[in-house]
mmCIF file of C-alpha atoms in Angstrom:
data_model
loop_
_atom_site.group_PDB
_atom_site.id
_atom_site.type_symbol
_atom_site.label_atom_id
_atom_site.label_comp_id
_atom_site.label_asym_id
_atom_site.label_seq_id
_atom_site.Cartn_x
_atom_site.Cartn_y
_atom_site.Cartn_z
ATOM 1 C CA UNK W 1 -153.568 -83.088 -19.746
ATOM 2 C CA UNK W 2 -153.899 -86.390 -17.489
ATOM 3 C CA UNK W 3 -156.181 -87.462 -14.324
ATOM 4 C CA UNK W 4 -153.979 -89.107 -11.431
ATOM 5 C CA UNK W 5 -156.705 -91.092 -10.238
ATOM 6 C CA UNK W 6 -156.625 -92.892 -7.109
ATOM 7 C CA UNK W 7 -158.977 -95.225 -5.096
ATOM 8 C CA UNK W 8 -162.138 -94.356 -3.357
ATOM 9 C CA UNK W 9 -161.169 -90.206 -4.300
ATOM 10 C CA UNK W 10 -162.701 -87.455 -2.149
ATOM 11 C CA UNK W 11 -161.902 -85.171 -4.718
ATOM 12 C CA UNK W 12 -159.894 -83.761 -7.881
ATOM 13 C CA UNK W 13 -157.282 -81.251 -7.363
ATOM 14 C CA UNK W 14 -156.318 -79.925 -10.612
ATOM 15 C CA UNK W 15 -152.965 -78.461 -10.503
ATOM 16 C CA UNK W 16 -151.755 -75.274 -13.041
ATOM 17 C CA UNK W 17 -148.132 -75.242 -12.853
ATOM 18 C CA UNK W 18 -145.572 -72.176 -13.031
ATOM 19 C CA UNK W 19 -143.565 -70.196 -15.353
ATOM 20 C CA UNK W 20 -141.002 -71.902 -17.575
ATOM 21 C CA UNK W 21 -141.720 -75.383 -15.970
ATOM 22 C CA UNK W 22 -144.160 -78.589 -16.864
ATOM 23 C CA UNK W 23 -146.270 -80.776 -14.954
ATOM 24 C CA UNK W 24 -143.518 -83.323 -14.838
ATOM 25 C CA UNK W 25 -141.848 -81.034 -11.922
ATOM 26 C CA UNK W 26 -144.612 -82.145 -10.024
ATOM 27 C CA UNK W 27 -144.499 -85.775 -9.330
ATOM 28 C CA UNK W 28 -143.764 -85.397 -5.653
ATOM 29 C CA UNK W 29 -147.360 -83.319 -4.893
ATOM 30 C CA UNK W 30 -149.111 -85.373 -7.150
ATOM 31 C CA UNK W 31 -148.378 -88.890 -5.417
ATOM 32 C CA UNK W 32 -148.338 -86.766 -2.166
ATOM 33 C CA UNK W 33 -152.337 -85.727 -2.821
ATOM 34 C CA UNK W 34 -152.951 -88.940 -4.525
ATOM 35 C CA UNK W 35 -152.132 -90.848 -0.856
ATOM 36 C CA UNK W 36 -154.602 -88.774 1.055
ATOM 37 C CA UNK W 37 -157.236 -90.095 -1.762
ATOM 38 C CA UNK W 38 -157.306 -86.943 -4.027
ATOM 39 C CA UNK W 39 -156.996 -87.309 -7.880
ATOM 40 C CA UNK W 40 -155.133 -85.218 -9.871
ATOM 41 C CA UNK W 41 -155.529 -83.439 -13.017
ATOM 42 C CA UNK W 42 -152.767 -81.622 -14.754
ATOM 43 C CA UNK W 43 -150.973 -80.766 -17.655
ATOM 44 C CA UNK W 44 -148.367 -78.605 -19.552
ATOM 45 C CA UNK W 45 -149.855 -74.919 -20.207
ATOM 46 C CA UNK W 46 -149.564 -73.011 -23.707
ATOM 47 C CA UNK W 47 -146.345 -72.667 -24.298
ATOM 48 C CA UNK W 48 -144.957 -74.819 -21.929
ATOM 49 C CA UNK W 49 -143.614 -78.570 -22.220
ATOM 50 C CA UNK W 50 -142.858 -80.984 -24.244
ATOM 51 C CA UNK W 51 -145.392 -80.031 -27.478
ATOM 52 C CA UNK W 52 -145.239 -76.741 -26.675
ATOM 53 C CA UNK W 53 -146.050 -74.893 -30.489
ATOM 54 C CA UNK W 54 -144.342 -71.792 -29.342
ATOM 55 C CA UNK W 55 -142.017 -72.304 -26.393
ATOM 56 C CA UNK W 56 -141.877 -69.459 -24.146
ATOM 57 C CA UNK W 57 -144.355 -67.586 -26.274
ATOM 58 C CA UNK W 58 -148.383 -66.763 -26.397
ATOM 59 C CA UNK W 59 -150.653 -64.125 -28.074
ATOM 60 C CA UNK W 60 -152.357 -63.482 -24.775
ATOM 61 C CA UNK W 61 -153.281 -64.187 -21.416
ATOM 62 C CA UNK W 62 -156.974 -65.492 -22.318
ATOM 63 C CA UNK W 63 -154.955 -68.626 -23.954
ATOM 64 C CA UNK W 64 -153.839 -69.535 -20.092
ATOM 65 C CA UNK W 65 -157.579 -68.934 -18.656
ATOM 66 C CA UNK W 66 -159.038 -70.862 -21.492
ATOM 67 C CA UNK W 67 -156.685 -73.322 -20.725
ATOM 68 C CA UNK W 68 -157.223 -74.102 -17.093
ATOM 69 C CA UNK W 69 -161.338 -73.557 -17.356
ATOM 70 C CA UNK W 70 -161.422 -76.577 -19.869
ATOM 71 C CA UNK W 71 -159.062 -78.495 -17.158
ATOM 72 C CA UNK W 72 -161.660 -77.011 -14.458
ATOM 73 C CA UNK W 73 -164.762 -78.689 -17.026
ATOM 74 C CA UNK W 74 -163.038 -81.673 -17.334
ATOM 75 C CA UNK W 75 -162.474 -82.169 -13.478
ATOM 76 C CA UNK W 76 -166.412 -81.446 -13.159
ATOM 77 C CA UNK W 77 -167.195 -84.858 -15.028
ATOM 78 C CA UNK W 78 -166.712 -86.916 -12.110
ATOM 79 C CA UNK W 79 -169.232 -85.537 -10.171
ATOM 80 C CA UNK W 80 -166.541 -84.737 -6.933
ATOM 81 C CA UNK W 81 -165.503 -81.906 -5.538
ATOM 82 C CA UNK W 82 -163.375 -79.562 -7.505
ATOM 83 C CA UNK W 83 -160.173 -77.883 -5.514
ATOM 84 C CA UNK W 84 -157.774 -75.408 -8.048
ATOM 85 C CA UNK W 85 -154.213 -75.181 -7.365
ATOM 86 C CA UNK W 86 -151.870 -72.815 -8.814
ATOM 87 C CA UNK W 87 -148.236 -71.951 -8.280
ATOM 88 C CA UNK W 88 -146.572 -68.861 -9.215
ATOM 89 C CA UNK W 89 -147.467 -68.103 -12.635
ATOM 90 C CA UNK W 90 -150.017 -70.638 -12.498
ATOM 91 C CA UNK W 91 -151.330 -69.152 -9.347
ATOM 92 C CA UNK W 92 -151.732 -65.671 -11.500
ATOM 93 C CA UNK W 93 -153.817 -67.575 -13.677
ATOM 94 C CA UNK W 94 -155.910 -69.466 -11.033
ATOM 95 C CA UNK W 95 -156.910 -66.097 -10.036
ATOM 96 C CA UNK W 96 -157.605 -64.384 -13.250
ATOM 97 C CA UNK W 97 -159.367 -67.489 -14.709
ATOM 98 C CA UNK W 98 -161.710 -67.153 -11.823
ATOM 99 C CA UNK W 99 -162.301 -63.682 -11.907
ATOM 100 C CA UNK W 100 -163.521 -63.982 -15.959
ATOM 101 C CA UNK W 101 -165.601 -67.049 -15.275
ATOM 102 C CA UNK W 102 -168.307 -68.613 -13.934
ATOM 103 C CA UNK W 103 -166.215 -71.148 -11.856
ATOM 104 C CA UNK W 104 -166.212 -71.666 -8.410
ATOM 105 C CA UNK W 105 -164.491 -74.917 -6.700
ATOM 106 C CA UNK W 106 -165.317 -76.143 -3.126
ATOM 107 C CA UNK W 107 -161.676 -75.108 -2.448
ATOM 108 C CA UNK W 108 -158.527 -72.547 -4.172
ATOM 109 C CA UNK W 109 -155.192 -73.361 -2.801
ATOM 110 C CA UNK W 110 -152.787 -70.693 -4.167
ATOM 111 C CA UNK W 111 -148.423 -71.483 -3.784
ATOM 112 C CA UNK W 112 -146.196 -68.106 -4.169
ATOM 113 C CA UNK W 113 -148.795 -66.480 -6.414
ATOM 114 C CA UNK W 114 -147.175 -64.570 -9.179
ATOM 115 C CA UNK W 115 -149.100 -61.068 -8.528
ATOM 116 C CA UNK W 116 -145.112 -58.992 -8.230
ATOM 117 C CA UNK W 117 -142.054 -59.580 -9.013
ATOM 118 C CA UNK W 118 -139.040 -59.394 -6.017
ATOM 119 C CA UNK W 119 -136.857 -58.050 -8.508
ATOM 120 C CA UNK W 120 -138.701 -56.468 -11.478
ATOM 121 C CA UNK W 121 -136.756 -55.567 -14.427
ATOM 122 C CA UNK W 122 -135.211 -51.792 -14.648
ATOM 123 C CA UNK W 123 -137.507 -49.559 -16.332
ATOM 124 C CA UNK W 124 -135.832 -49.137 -19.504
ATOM 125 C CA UNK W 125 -135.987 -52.873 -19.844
ATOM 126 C CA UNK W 126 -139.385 -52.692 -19.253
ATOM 127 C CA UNK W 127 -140.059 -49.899 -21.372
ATOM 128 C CA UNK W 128 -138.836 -51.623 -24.404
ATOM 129 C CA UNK W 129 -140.380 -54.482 -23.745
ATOM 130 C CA UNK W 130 -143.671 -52.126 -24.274
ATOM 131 C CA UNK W 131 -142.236 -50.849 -27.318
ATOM 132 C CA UNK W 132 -141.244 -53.830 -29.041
ATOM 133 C CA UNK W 133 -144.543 -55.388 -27.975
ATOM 134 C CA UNK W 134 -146.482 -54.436 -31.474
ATOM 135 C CA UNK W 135 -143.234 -54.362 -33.515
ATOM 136 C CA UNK W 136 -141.795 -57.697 -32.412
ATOM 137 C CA UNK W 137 -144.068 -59.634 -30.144
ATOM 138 C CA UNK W 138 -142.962 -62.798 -30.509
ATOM 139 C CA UNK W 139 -139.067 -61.968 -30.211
ATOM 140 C CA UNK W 140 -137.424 -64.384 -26.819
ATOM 141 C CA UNK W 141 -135.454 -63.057 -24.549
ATOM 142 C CA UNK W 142 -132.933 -65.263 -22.270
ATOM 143 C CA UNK W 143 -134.230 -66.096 -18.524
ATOM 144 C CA UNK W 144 -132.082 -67.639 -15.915
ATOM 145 C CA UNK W 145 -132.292 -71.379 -14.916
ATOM 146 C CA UNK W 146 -133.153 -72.543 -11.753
ATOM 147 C CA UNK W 147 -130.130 -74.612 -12.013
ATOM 148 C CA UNK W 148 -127.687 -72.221 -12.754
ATOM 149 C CA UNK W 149 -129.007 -69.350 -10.793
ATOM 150 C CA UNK W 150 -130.928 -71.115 -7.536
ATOM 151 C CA UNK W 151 -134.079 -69.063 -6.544
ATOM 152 C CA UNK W 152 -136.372 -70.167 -6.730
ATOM 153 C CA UNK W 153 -135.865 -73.546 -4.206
ATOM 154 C CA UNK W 154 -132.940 -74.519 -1.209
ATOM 155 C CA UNK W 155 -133.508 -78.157 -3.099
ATOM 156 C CA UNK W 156 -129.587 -79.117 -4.214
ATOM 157 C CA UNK W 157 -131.338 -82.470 -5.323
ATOM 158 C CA UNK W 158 -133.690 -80.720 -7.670
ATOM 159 C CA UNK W 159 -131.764 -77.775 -8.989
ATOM 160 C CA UNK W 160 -129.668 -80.438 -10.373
ATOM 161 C CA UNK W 161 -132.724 -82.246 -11.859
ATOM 162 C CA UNK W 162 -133.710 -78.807 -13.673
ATOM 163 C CA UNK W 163 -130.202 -77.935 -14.771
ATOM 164 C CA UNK W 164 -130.444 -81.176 -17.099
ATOM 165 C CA UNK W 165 -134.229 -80.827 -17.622
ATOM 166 C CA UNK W 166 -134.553 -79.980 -21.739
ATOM 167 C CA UNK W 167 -138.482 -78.670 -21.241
ATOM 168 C CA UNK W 168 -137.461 -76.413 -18.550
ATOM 169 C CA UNK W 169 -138.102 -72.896 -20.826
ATOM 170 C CA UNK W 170 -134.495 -70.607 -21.027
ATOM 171 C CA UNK W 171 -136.394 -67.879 -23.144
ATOM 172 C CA UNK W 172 -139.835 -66.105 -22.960
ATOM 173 C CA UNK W 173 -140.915 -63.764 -25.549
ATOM 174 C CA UNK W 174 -142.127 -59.662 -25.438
ATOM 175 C CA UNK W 175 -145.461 -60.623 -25.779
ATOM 176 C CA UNK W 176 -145.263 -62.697 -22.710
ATOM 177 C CA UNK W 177 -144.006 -60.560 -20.585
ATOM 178 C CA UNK W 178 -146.150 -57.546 -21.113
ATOM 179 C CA UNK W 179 -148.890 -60.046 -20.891
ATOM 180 C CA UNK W 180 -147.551 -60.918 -17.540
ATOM 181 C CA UNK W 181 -147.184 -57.184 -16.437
ATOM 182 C CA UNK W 182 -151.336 -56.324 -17.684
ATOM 183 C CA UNK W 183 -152.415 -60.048 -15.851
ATOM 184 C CA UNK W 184 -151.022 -58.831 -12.594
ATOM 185 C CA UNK W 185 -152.274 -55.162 -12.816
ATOM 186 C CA UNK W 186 -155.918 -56.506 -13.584
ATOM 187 C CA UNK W 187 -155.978 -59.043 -10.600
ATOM 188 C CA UNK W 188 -155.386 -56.269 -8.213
ATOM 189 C CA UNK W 189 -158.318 -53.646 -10.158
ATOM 190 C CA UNK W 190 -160.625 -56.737 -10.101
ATOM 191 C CA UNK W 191 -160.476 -58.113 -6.649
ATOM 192 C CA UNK W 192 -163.909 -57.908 -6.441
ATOM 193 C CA UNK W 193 -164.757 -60.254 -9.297
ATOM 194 C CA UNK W 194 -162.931 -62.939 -7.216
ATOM 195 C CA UNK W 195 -165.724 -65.219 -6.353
ATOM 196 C CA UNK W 196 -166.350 -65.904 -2.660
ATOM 197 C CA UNK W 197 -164.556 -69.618 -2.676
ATOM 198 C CA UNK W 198 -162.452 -70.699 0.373
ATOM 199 C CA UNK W 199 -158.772 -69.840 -0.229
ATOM 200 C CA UNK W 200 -155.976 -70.602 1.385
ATOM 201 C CA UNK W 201 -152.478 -68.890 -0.037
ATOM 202 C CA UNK W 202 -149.066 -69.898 1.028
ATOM 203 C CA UNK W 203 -146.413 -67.777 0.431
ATOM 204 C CA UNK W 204 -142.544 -68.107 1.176
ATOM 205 C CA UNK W 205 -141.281 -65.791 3.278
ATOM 206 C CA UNK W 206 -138.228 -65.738 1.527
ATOM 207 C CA UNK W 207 -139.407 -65.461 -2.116
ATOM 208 C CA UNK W 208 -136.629 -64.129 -4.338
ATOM 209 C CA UNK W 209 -138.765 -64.383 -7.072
ATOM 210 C CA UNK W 210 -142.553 -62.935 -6.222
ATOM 211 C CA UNK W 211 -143.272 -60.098 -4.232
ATOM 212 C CA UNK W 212 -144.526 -61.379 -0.906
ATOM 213 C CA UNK W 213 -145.973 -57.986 0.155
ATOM 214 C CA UNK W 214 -147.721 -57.860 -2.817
ATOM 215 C CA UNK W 215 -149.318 -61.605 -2.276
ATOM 216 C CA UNK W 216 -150.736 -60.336 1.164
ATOM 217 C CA UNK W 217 -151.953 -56.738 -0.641
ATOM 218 C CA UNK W 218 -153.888 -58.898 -2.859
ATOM 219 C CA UNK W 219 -155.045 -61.108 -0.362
ATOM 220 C CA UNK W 220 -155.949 -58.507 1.973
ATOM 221 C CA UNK W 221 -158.327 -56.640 -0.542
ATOM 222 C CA UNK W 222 -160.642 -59.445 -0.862
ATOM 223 C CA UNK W 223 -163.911 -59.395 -0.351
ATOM 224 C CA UNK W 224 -164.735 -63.049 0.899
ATOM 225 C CA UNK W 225 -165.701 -64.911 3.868
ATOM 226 C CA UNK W 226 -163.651 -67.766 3.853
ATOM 227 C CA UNK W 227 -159.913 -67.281 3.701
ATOM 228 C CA UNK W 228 -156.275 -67.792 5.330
ATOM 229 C CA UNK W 229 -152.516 -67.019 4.665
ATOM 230 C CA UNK W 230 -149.979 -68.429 5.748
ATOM 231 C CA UNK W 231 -146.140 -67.932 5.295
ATOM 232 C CA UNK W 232 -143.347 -69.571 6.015
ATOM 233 C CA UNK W 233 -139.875 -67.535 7.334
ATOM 234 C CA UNK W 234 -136.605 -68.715 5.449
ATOM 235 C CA UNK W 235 -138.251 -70.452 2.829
ATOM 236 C CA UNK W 236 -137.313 -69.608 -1.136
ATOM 237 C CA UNK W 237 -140.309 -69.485 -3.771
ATOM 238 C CA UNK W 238 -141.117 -73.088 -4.634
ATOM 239 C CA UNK W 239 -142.598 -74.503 -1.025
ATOM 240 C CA UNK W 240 -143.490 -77.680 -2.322
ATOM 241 C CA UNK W 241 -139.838 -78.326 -3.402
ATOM 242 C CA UNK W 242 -138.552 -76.858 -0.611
ATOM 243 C CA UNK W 243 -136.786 -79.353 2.632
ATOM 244 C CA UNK W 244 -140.093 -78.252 4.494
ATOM 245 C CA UNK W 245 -142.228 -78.924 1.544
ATOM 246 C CA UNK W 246 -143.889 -82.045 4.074
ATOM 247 C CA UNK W 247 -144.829 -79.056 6.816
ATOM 248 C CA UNK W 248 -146.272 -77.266 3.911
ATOM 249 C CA UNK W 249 -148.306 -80.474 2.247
ATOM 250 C CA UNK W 250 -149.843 -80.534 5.907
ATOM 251 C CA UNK W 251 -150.964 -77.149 6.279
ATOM 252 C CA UNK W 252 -152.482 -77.130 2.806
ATOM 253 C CA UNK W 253 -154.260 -80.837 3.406
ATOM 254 C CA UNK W 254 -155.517 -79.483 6.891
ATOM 255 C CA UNK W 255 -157.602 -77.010 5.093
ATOM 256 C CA UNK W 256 -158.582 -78.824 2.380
ATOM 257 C CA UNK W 257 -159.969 -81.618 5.103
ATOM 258 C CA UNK W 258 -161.767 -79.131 7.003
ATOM 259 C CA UNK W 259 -163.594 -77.985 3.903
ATOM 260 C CA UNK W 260 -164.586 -81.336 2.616
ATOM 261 C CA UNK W 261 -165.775 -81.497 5.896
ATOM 262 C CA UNK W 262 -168.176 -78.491 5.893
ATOM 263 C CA UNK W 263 -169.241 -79.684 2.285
ATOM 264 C CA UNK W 264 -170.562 -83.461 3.747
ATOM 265 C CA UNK W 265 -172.160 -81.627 6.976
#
C-alpha cells in the first residue's frame, strides 16, 4: 500500500484495482487525480503483485474486503474526505466491502464493475469448478492476457506494456473463481445493505469482459438517493486506458467536484 500525496489535497481517493493486474497499471489515473489536488492511496490486493504469497489464489472473498477496509482506515487518518474507487474486480469488492461494513465515503466511483461476466464459462466448466472447489481449491487454471487476447482495452500502447508485464497474473485458482461466482450473486441479494453514499458507475458500452446489463440491473435496484450512470458506446472494459480515457477522467472529476461541493456548503 502507498499514499500519492499531493499539495494542498481536497481529498484521498483510494483506488482497488482489477483482476489479474497491480496498482502499477495505474500510474496514468493516479498523476491524473493527483493534478486536480486529490491524494491517492493504493496497493496490490491478496494475491495480486509483486509479493503476492499465492498468485492468482485466496481462501475467500472476506481476504479482499478486509483488505480494502484497512486501506479505507488508513485513508481516514488524514482527516479529508474519503472517495472509493474500484475497477472491475475491484469494483466487486468496493461494493461488497461496503455492504459488510460500517463504511461510508463522501463519494463511490465504480469503473466496469465486475457484477457478470460477457462471456461466462460453459456450464460444465463451471460445474467442475464447483466440484473441484473442496477437493482441489487451490489448483490454477490458465487465463488469457490482455496482450495476447485484447479485451479488455483499444490501447495498442498498453497491450504491449502488459504483454511484457511479469506481475500481470496468467492463472487463477478454483477457489477463486467460485469465490468470484458467490461475491457477485450476494451483491445482487444484498442491494439493500449498500449504504446510501453518492455513486457514480461508468460502464463501457462495449465491455467484452463484464456484463453491462448486469452493471445497470445492479445499479437500478438500489435503494439510494444520490446516484448516476453513465456509459460510454464503443468503448472496451478498461475506460481509463481507453483513447477516451481523458472524456472519462472528466465525467468522473465533475461529480466528484460537485460533491465536495455539497460537503463544504
Amino acid at each position: 500500500m502507498k499514499i500519492w500525496e499531493t499539495e494542498r489535497p481536497r481529498a484521498t481517493i483510494v483506488l482497488v484495482h482489477g483482476s489479474g493486474e497491480h496498482h502499477g497499471r495505474y500510474e496514468w489515473l493516479i498523476q491524473r487525480f493527483r493534478k486536480e489536488r486529490f491524494n491517492v492511496l493504493i496497493g496490490d490486493l491478496p494475491g495480486h503483485g509483486e509479493h503476492a504469497e499465492t498468485p492468482g489464489h485466496i481462501a475467500t472473498f472476506d481476504e479482499y474486503i478486509r483488505t480494502v477496509d484497512g486501506w479505507l482506515a488508513e485513508a481516514g487518518k488524514s482527516g479529508l474526505p474519503v472517495v472509493l474507487f474500484g475497477h472491475s474486480l475491484g469494483g466487486l469488492i468496493v461494493i461488497r466491502t461496503l455492504m459488510e461494513t460500517s463504511r461510508k465515503p463522501a463519494a463511490v466511483l465504480l469503473s466496469s464493475p465486475c457484477l457478470g461476466l460477457t462471456f461466462p464459462p460453459a456450464f460444465y466448466l463451471r460445474a467442475f469448478a464447483k466440484a473441484m472447489n473442496t477437493v482441489a481449491p487451490g489448483l490454477l487454471v490458465r487465463i488469457k492476457r490482455n496482450g495476447r487476447n485484447p479485451l479488455a482495452t483499444r490501447n495498442v500502447e498498453q497491450l504491449r506494456k502488459d504483454e511484457k508485464d511479469p506481475l500481470i497474473l496468467t492463472k487463477v485458482s478454483i477457489r477463486w473463481y467460485n469465490e468470484l461466482e458467490r461475491a457477485m450473486t450476494l451483491a445482487f441479494e444484498k442491494t439493500v445493505d449498500f449504504p446510501d453514499v453518492p455513486l457514480l458507475v461508468l460502464q463501457a458500452g462495449d465491455d467484452k469482459i463484464v456484463s453491462r446489463d448486469k452493471v445497470f440491473e445492479w445499479y437500478e435496484r438500489l435503494p439510494i438517493q444520490i446516484r448516476a450512470y453513465k456509459e460510454w458506446d464503443g468503448l472496451y472494459h478498461e475506460l481509463f486506458n481507453e483513447p477516451e480515457r481523458e472524456e472519462v477522467f472528466q465525467a468522473a472529476l465533475a461529480f466528484l467536484e460537485e460533491r465536495l461541493t455539497a460537503l463544504d456548503s
